[in-house]
């Protein structure tokens, strides 16, 4: 009886069934704080990422993928919802993401996709990820070694805690392949999010790469020793300087806290002699900063080496299984990161290194291999794009737009020429002031706007690519300034941004000093 029903359904609806089986799969590879400067497809001067680079060589590399709020949790909420922070309600890392709201995985599920998320979620532990047939996620930020995960095997909200021993990037890679091999239903298209913890602070390398780059000296960024004295109050007061704000764990004088005795032995063997040598040298001033930069950049890039391996394993499996041909593969990060530019680590600002996130897309048969795109796109667009891929119209309340036409090589004439940005987390870690602004690929108009700070800045990337000069009061920029003011006003109206900010989410008793030193 069942067979007859199935047969007759197939006879009645052949085109629908064929169409459904041909819809492409989506593999979304998401890392945390991966600067585009540390992907060789963008800039080969620092490190080599051969596996991630494959996606650029076989697909499209985006030059201007601008985040909307350069901080982890909030930017993940933007990806899930296709909406700005002030619409999805997740402004700052300390907020809770309301998982009951509309998200693209829920809509893909309804459209017949099988959905899964593996790895870092970072949108709260108060409830299991919604909209997924399968989830296995790290608790909170998750450690670099020996993570505990929460697995919801049926997508019913029932999470089981599982403890692993090993390096988290490798474990996430294994869990991803396990789901592809055994977890998914081969008769349905799927959307898989594989989300790494690396290379987030404290940049703890895996056992395989602890001594990679030991014999290498990395070139310092031009602005490593930036002088903030002529810059705005907002710049002078931050707490994200390589010379001052890295702690003992960042600098590997203290190992990760949860290593097994064997892991600790390997770790100590890798760092002990290097640490003793530098402590004996009693470095001060510029020499100390130089050493701290080398230590920072090497550990950051070592952490990325394992992410690149994970991407390689995944791409190999897609090839071997025959899935590659009908699978869109994306590599991106929740935002960019400073690798010593302006003397900084971390993110948050509207300046290039933290505004721009890497974004590579391989889609065989649709995206022309080896293309580079300069349109202004955003993680805000991902939700609408994935729905479009699945043949679904994005809901009107999403702020982002489908990137499918751009991926097909035909950017619509009315595609956005400017982008609205808004950062809220102050007071908070690293003491970056709240600001919003507009960027158009060349100019930026930025407003630091709190009760005690009211500062405007105008950046011109052509005249000043390092973003150190404020042209706001330069009379030659009067027209540009006027236009940018009009544009930011228009965008705020378009996206219904109000002057009402979210309340501070940290303990109001905390002082600046605590944010500087309690890490
Ligand atoms: Ca992040």
Coordinates of N, CA and C in Angstrom, one line a residue, residues 38-209:
X38 N 44.5 37.4 7.5 CA 45.1 36.1 7.8 C 44.5 35.0 7.0
X39 N 44.1 35.3 5.8 CA 43.6 34.3 4.8 C 44.4 34.7 3.5
X40 N 45.2 33.7 3.0 CA 46.1 34.0 1.9 C 45.4 34.4 0.6
X41 N 44.1 34.0 0.5 CA 43.4 34.4 -0.7 C 43.1 35.9 -0.7
X42 N 43.2 36.5 0.5 CA 43.0 38.0 0.6 C 44.4 38.7 0.6
X43 N 45.3 38.1 1.4 CA 46.6 38.8 1.5 C 47.6 37.7 2.0
X44 N 48.5 37.3 1.1 CA 49.4 36.2 1.4 C 50.6 36.6 2.2
X45 N 50.6 37.8 2.7 CA 51.9 38.3 3.4 C 52.1 37.7 4.8
X46 N 51.0 37.2 5.4 CA 51.2 36.7 6.7 C 51.3 35.2 6.8
X47 N 50.2 34.5 6.3 CA 50.2 33.1 6.4 C 49.6 32.5 5.2
X48 N 49.6 31.1 5.1 CA 49.1 30.4 4.0 C 47.9 29.6 4.5
X49 N 46.8 29.7 3.8 CA 45.6 29.0 4.1 C 45.1 28.2 2.9
X50 N 45.8 27.2 2.5 CA 45.6 26.6 1.1 C 44.2 26.1 1.0
X51 N 43.6 25.5 2.0 CA 42.3 24.9 1.9 C 41.2 25.9 1.8
X52 N 41.3 27.0 2.6 CA 40.3 28.1 2.6 C 40.4 28.7 1.2
X53 N 41.6 28.9 0.7 CA 41.9 29.5 -0.5 C 41.2 28.8 -1.7
X54 N 41.0 27.5 -1.6 CA 40.4 26.7 -2.6 C 39.0 27.3 -3.0
X55 N 38.3 27.8 -1.9 CA 37.0 28.4 -2.1 C 37.0 29.6 -3.0
X56 N 38.1 30.4 -2.8 CA 38.3 31.6 -3.6 C 38.7 31.2 -5.0
X57 N 39.5 30.3 -5.2 CA 40.0 29.9 -6.5 C 38.9 29.2 -7.3
X58 N 38.0 28.5 -6.6 CA 36.9 27.8 -7.3 C 35.6 28.6 -7.2
X59 N 35.6 29.7 -6.6 CA 34.4 30.5 -6.4 C 34.6 32.0 -6.4
X60 N 33.9 32.7 -5.5 CA 33.9 34.2 -5.5 C 34.5 34.7 -4.2
X61 N 35.4 35.6 -4.3 CA 35.9 36.3 -3.1 C 35.3 37.7 -3.0
X62 N 34.7 38.0 -1.8 CA 34.1 39.3 -1.6 C 35.1 40.2 -0.9
X63 N 35.2 41.4 -1.5 CA 36.2 42.4 -1.0 C 35.5 43.3 0.0
X64 N 34.2 43.4 0.0 CA 33.5 44.4 0.9 C 32.3 43.7 1.5
X65 N 32.6 42.7 2.4 CA 31.6 42.1 3.2 C 31.6 42.8 4.5
X66 N 30.7 43.8 4.8 CA 30.7 44.6 6.0 C 29.8 44.1 7.0
X67 N 30.3 43.9 8.2 CA 29.4 43.5 9.3 C 28.6 44.7 9.8
X68 N 27.6 44.5 10.6 CA 26.7 45.6 11.1 C 27.0 46.0 12.5
X69 N 27.7 45.1 13.2 CA 27.9 45.4 14.7 C 29.1 44.4 15.0
X70 N 30.3 44.9 15.0 CA 31.5 44.0 15.0 C 31.7 43.3 16.4
X71 N 30.9 42.4 16.8 CA 31.0 41.7 18.0 C 30.3 40.4 17.9
X72 N 30.8 39.4 18.6 CA 30.5 38.0 18.3 C 29.0 37.7 18.3
X73 N 28.4 37.6 19.6 CA 27.0 37.2 19.7 C 26.1 38.0 18.8
X74 N 26.1 39.3 18.9 CA 25.2 40.1 18.1 C 25.3 39.8 16.6
X75 N 26.6 39.6 16.1 CA 26.7 39.4 14.6 C 26.2 38.0 14.3
X76 N 26.2 37.1 15.2 CA 25.6 35.7 14.9 C 24.1 35.9 14.9
X77 N 23.6 36.7 15.7 CA 22.1 37.0 15.7 C 21.7 37.6 14.3
X78 N 22.5 38.5 13.8 CA 22.3 39.1 12.5 C 22.2 38.0 11.4
X79 N 23.2 37.1 11.5 CA 23.2 36.0 10.5 C 21.9 35.1 10.6
X80 N 21.5 34.8 11.8 CA 20.3 34.0 12.0 C 19.1 34.6 11.5
X81 N 19.0 35.9 11.7 CA 17.7 36.6 11.5 C 17.6 37.4 10.2
X82 N 18.8 37.8 9.7 CA 18.8 38.8 8.5 C 18.4 40.2 8.9
X83 N 18.4 40.5 10.2 CA 18.0 41.8 10.7 C 19.1 42.4 11.6
X84 N 19.1 43.8 11.5 CA 20.0 44.6 12.4 C 19.7 44.2 13.9
X85 N 20.8 44.5 14.7 CA 20.7 44.3 16.1 C 19.4 44.9 16.8
X86 N 19.1 46.2 16.4 CA 18.0 46.8 17.0 C 16.7 46.2 16.6
X87 N 16.7 45.3 15.7 CA 15.4 44.6 15.3 C 15.4 43.2 15.9
X88 N 16.6 42.5 16.0 CA 16.5 41.2 16.5 C 16.7 41.2 18.0
X89 N 17.0 42.4 18.6 CA 17.0 42.5 20.1 C 18.3 42.1 20.7
X90 N 19.4 41.7 20.0 CA 20.6 41.3 20.6 C 21.7 42.3 20.2
X91 N 21.9 43.2 21.1 CA 22.8 44.3 20.9 C 24.3 44.1 21.3
X92 N 24.4 43.4 22.5 CA 25.7 43.2 23.1 C 25.8 41.8 23.6
X93 N 27.0 41.3 23.8 CA 27.3 39.9 24.1 C 26.5 39.5 25.4
X94 N 26.2 40.4 26.3 CA 25.6 40.1 27.5 C 24.1 39.9 27.4
X95 N 23.5 40.3 26.3 CA 22.1 40.1 26.0 C 21.8 38.6 25.8
X96 N 20.5 38.3 25.9 CA 20.0 36.9 25.5 C 19.4 37.0 24.1
X97 N 19.7 36.0 23.3 CA 19.1 36.0 22.0 C 17.7 35.3 22.2
X98 N 16.7 36.0 21.6 CA 15.4 35.4 21.7 C 15.2 34.4 20.5
X99 N 15.5 33.1 20.9 CA 15.4 32.1 19.8 C 14.0 31.8 19.3
X100 N 13.0 32.4 20.0 CA 11.6 32.1 19.5 C 11.3 33.0 18.2
X101 N 12.2 33.9 17.9 CA 11.9 34.8 16.7 C 12.2 34.0 15.4
X102 N 11.8 34.7 14.4 CA 12.0 34.1 13.0 C 13.5 34.1 12.7
X103 N 13.9 32.9 12.2 CA 15.3 32.7 11.8 C 15.3 32.0 10.5
X104 N 16.4 32.1 9.7 CA 16.4 31.5 8.4 C 16.5 29.9 8.5
X105 N 17.1 29.3 9.6 CA 17.1 27.9 9.6 C 15.6 27.4 9.8
X106 N 14.8 28.1 10.6 CA 13.4 27.7 10.7 C 12.7 27.7 9.4
X107 N 13.0 28.7 8.6 CA 12.3 28.9 7.3 C 12.8 27.8 6.3
X108 N 14.1 27.5 6.4 CA 14.6 26.4 5.5 C 14.0 25.1 5.9
X109 N 13.8 24.9 7.2 CA 13.2 23.6 7.6 C 11.8 23.5 7.0
X110 N 11.1 24.6 7.1 CA 9.7 24.5 6.6 C 9.7 24.3 5.1
X111 N 10.8 24.7 4.4 CA 10.9 24.5 3.0 C 11.4 23.2 2.6
X112 N 11.6 22.3 3.6 CA 12.0 20.9 3.3 C 13.5 20.6 3.5
X113 N 14.2 21.6 3.9 CA 15.7 21.4 4.1 C 15.9 20.7 5.5
X114 N 16.9 19.8 5.5 CA 17.4 19.3 6.8 C 18.4 20.2 7.3
X115 N 18.4 20.6 8.6 CA 19.3 21.7 9.1 C 20.1 21.1 10.2
X116 N 21.3 21.6 10.3 CA 22.2 21.1 11.4 C 23.2 22.2 11.8
X117 N 23.5 22.3 13.0 CA 24.6 23.2 13.5 C 25.5 22.5 14.4
X118 N 26.8 22.6 14.2 CA 27.9 21.9 14.9 C 28.9 22.9 15.3
X119 N 29.3 23.0 16.6 CA 30.4 23.9 17.0 C 29.9 25.0 17.9
X120 N 30.5 26.2 17.7 CA 30.3 27.3 18.5 C 28.9 27.9 18.1
X121 N 28.1 28.1 19.1 CA 26.8 28.7 18.9 C 26.8 30.2 19.5
X122 N 27.1 30.3 20.8 CA 27.3 31.6 21.4 C 26.1 32.5 21.3
X123 N 24.9 31.9 21.3 CA 23.7 32.7 21.4 C 22.9 32.2 22.6
X124 N 23.6 31.9 23.7 CA 22.9 31.6 24.9 C 22.7 30.1 25.2
X125 N 22.8 29.7 26.4 CA 22.6 28.3 26.8 C 21.2 28.1 27.4
X126 N 20.5 29.2 27.4 CA 19.2 29.1 28.1 C 18.2 28.2 27.3
X127 N 18.5 28.0 26.0 CA 17.6 27.1 25.3 C 18.5 26.5 24.1
X128 N 18.1 25.3 23.6 CA 18.7 24.7 22.5 C 18.5 25.6 21.3
X129 N 19.5 25.5 20.3 CA 19.3 26.2 19.1 C 18.0 25.8 18.4
X130 N 17.2 26.7 18.0 CA 15.9 26.4 17.3 C 16.1 26.5 15.8
X131 N 15.3 25.7 15.1 CA 15.3 25.7 13.7 C 16.3 24.6 13.1
X132 N 16.8 23.7 14.0 CA 17.7 22.7 13.5 C 17.2 21.3 13.8
X133 N 17.4 20.4 12.8 CA 17.0 19.0 13.0 C 18.1 18.4 13.9
X134 N 19.3 19.0 13.9 CA 20.4 18.4 14.7 C 21.2 19.6 15.2
X135 N 21.6 19.6 16.5 CA 22.6 20.5 16.9 C 23.5 19.9 17.9
X136 N 24.8 20.3 17.8 CA 25.7 19.9 18.9 C 26.7 21.1 19.0
X137 N 26.5 21.8 20.1 CA 27.1 23.1 20.3 C 28.0 23.2 21.5
X138 N 29.0 24.0 21.5 CA 29.8 24.3 22.6 C 29.0 25.1 23.7
X139 N 29.4 24.9 24.9 CA 28.8 25.7 26.0 C 29.4 27.1 26.0
X140 N 28.7 28.1 25.8 CA 29.2 29.5 25.8 C 30.4 29.6 24.8
X141 N 31.4 30.3 25.2 CA 32.6 30.5 24.3 C 33.2 29.2 23.9
X142 N 33.2 28.2 24.9 CA 33.9 26.9 24.7 C 35.4 27.1 24.8
X143 N 36.0 26.1 25.4 CA 37.5 26.1 25.6 C 38.2 25.6 24.3
X144 N 39.5 25.9 24.2 CA 40.3 25.4 23.1 C 40.6 23.9 23.2
X145 N 40.6 23.4 24.4 CA 40.8 22.0 24.6 C 39.7 21.4 25.4
X146 N 39.4 20.1 25.2 CA 38.5 19.3 26.0 C 37.2 20.0 26.2
X147 N 36.4 20.2 25.2 CA 35.2 20.9 25.3 C 34.0 20.0 25.8
X148 N 33.0 20.6 26.4 CA 31.8 20.0 26.7 C 30.8 20.5 25.7
X149 N 30.0 19.6 25.1 CA 29.0 20.1 24.1 C 27.6 19.7 24.6
X150 N 26.6 20.4 24.0 CA 25.2 20.1 24.2 C 24.7 19.6 22.9
X151 N 24.2 18.3 22.9 CA 23.7 17.7 21.7 C 22.2 17.6 21.8
X152 N 21.6 18.1 20.7 CA 20.1 17.9 20.6 C 19.9 17.1 19.3
X153 N 19.9 15.8 19.5 CA 20.0 14.8 18.3 C 18.7 14.8 17.5
X154 N 17.6 15.2 18.1 CA 16.3 15.2 17.3 C 15.8 16.6 17.0
X155 N 16.5 17.6 17.4 CA 16.0 19.0 17.2 C 14.8 19.3 18.0
X156 N 14.6 18.6 19.1 CA 13.4 18.8 19.9 C 13.6 19.6 21.1
X157 N 14.8 20.1 21.3 CA 15.1 21.0 22.5 C 15.6 20.2 23.6
X158 N 15.8 18.9 23.5 CA 16.3 18.1 24.6 C 17.8 17.9 24.4
X159 N 18.6 18.6 25.2 CA 20.0 18.6 25.0 C 20.7 17.6 26.0
X160 N 21.7 16.9 25.4 CA 22.5 16.0 26.2 C 23.9 16.5 26.3
X161 N 24.5 16.5 27.5 CA 25.8 17.0 27.7 C 26.8 15.9 27.3
X162 N 27.8 16.3 26.6 CA 28.9 15.3 26.2 C 30.3 15.9 26.4
X163 N 31.1 15.2 27.0 CA 32.5 15.7 27.3 C 33.5 15.0 26.3
X164 N 34.4 15.9 25.8 CA 35.4 15.4 24.8 C 36.8 15.6 25.4
X165 N 37.7 14.8 25.0 CA 39.1 15.1 25.2 C 39.8 15.3 23.9
X166 N 40.5 16.5 23.7 CA 41.2 16.8 22.5 C 41.1 18.2 22.2
X167 N 41.5 18.6 21.0 CA 41.6 20.0 20.5 C 40.3 20.3 19.9
X168 N 39.7 21.4 20.3 CA 38.3 21.7 19.9 C 38.1 21.9 18.4
X169 N 39.0 22.5 17.7 CA 38.9 22.7 16.3 C 38.8 21.3 15.6
X170 N 39.7 20.4 16.0 CA 39.7 19.0 15.5 C 38.4 18.3 15.8
X171 N 37.9 18.5 17.0 CA 36.6 17.8 17.4 C 35.5 18.3 16.6
X172 N 35.4 19.6 16.4 CA 34.3 20.2 15.6 C 34.4 19.7 14.1
X173 N 35.6 19.5 13.6 CA 35.8 19.0 12.3 C 35.3 17.5 12.2
X174 N 35.6 16.7 13.2 CA 35.1 15.3 13.3 C 33.6 15.3 13.4
X175 N 33.0 16.1 14.2 CA 31.5 16.1 14.4 C 30.8 16.5 13.1
X176 N 31.5 17.4 12.4 CA 30.9 17.9 11.1 C 30.9 16.7 10.1
X177 N 32.0 16.0 10.0 CA 32.1 14.9 9.1 C 31.1 13.8 9.5
X178 N 31.1 13.5 10.8 CA 30.2 12.5 11.3 C 28.7 12.8 10.9
X179 N 28.3 14.0 11.0 CA 26.9 14.3 10.7 C 26.7 14.1 9.1
X180 N 27.7 14.6 8.4 CA 27.5 14.4 6.9 C 27.5 13.0 6.5
X181 N 28.3 12.2 7.2 CA 28.4 10.7 6.8 C 27.2 9.9 7.3
X182 N 26.8 10.2 8.6 CA 25.8 9.4 9.2 C 24.5 10.0 9.7
X183 N 24.6 11.3 9.9 CA 23.5 12.0 10.5 C 22.4 12.5 9.5
X184 N 22.8 12.8 8.3 CA 21.8 13.5 7.4 C 21.0 12.5 6.7
X185 N 19.9 13.0 6.2 CA 19.0 12.1 5.4 C 19.4 12.4 3.9
X186 N 19.9 11.4 3.2 CA 20.5 11.6 1.9 C 19.4 12.0 0.8
X187 N 18.1 11.9 1.2 CA 17.1 12.2 0.2 C 16.6 13.6 0.3
X188 N 17.2 14.4 1.2 CA 16.7 15.8 1.3 C 17.9 16.7 1.2
X189 N 17.7 17.9 0.7 CA 18.8 18.9 0.7 C 19.0 19.3 2.1
X190 N 20.3 19.7 2.4 CA 20.6 20.1 3.8 C 21.3 21.4 3.8
X191 N 21.2 22.0 5.0 CA 22.0 23.2 5.4 C 22.7 22.9 6.6
X192 N 24.0 22.9 6.5 CA 24.9 22.6 7.7 C 25.7 23.8 8.1
X193 N 25.7 24.2 9.3 CA 26.5 25.3 9.8 C 27.6 24.6 10.7
X194 N 28.9 24.8 10.3 CA 30.0 24.2 11.1 C 30.8 25.4 11.6
X195 N 30.8 25.6 12.9 CA 31.2 26.9 13.5 C 32.3 26.7 14.5
X196 N 33.5 27.3 14.1 CA 34.7 27.1 14.9 C 34.8 28.1 16.1
X197 N 35.4 27.6 17.1 CA 35.7 28.5 18.2 C 36.9 29.4 17.9
X198 N 37.9 28.8 17.2 CA 39.1 29.4 16.8 C 38.8 30.5 15.7
X199 N 39.7 31.5 15.5 CA 40.8 31.8 16.3 C 40.5 32.9 17.4
X200 N 39.5 32.7 18.1 CA 39.1 33.7 19.2 C 40.2 33.7 20.3
X201 N 40.2 34.8 21.0 CA 41.1 34.9 22.2 C 40.8 33.8 23.1
X202 N 41.8 33.1 23.7 CA 43.2 33.5 23.9 C 44.1 32.8 22.9
X203 N 43.6 32.5 21.7 CA 44.5 32.0 20.6 C 45.4 30.9 21.0
X204 N 44.8 29.8 21.5 CA 45.5 28.6 22.0 C 45.7 27.6 20.8
X205 N 46.9 27.4 20.4 CA 47.2 26.5 19.2 C 46.9 25.1 19.6
X206 N 46.7 24.2 18.6 CA 46.5 22.8 18.8 C 47.9 22.2 19.0
X207 N 47.9 20.9 19.5 CA 49.2 20.3 19.8 C 50.1 20.2 18.6
X208 N 49.5 20.0 17.4 CA 50.2 19.9 16.1 C 51.0 21.1 15.7
X209 N 50.5 22.3 16.2 CA 51.1 23.5 15.7 C 51.7 24.4 16.7

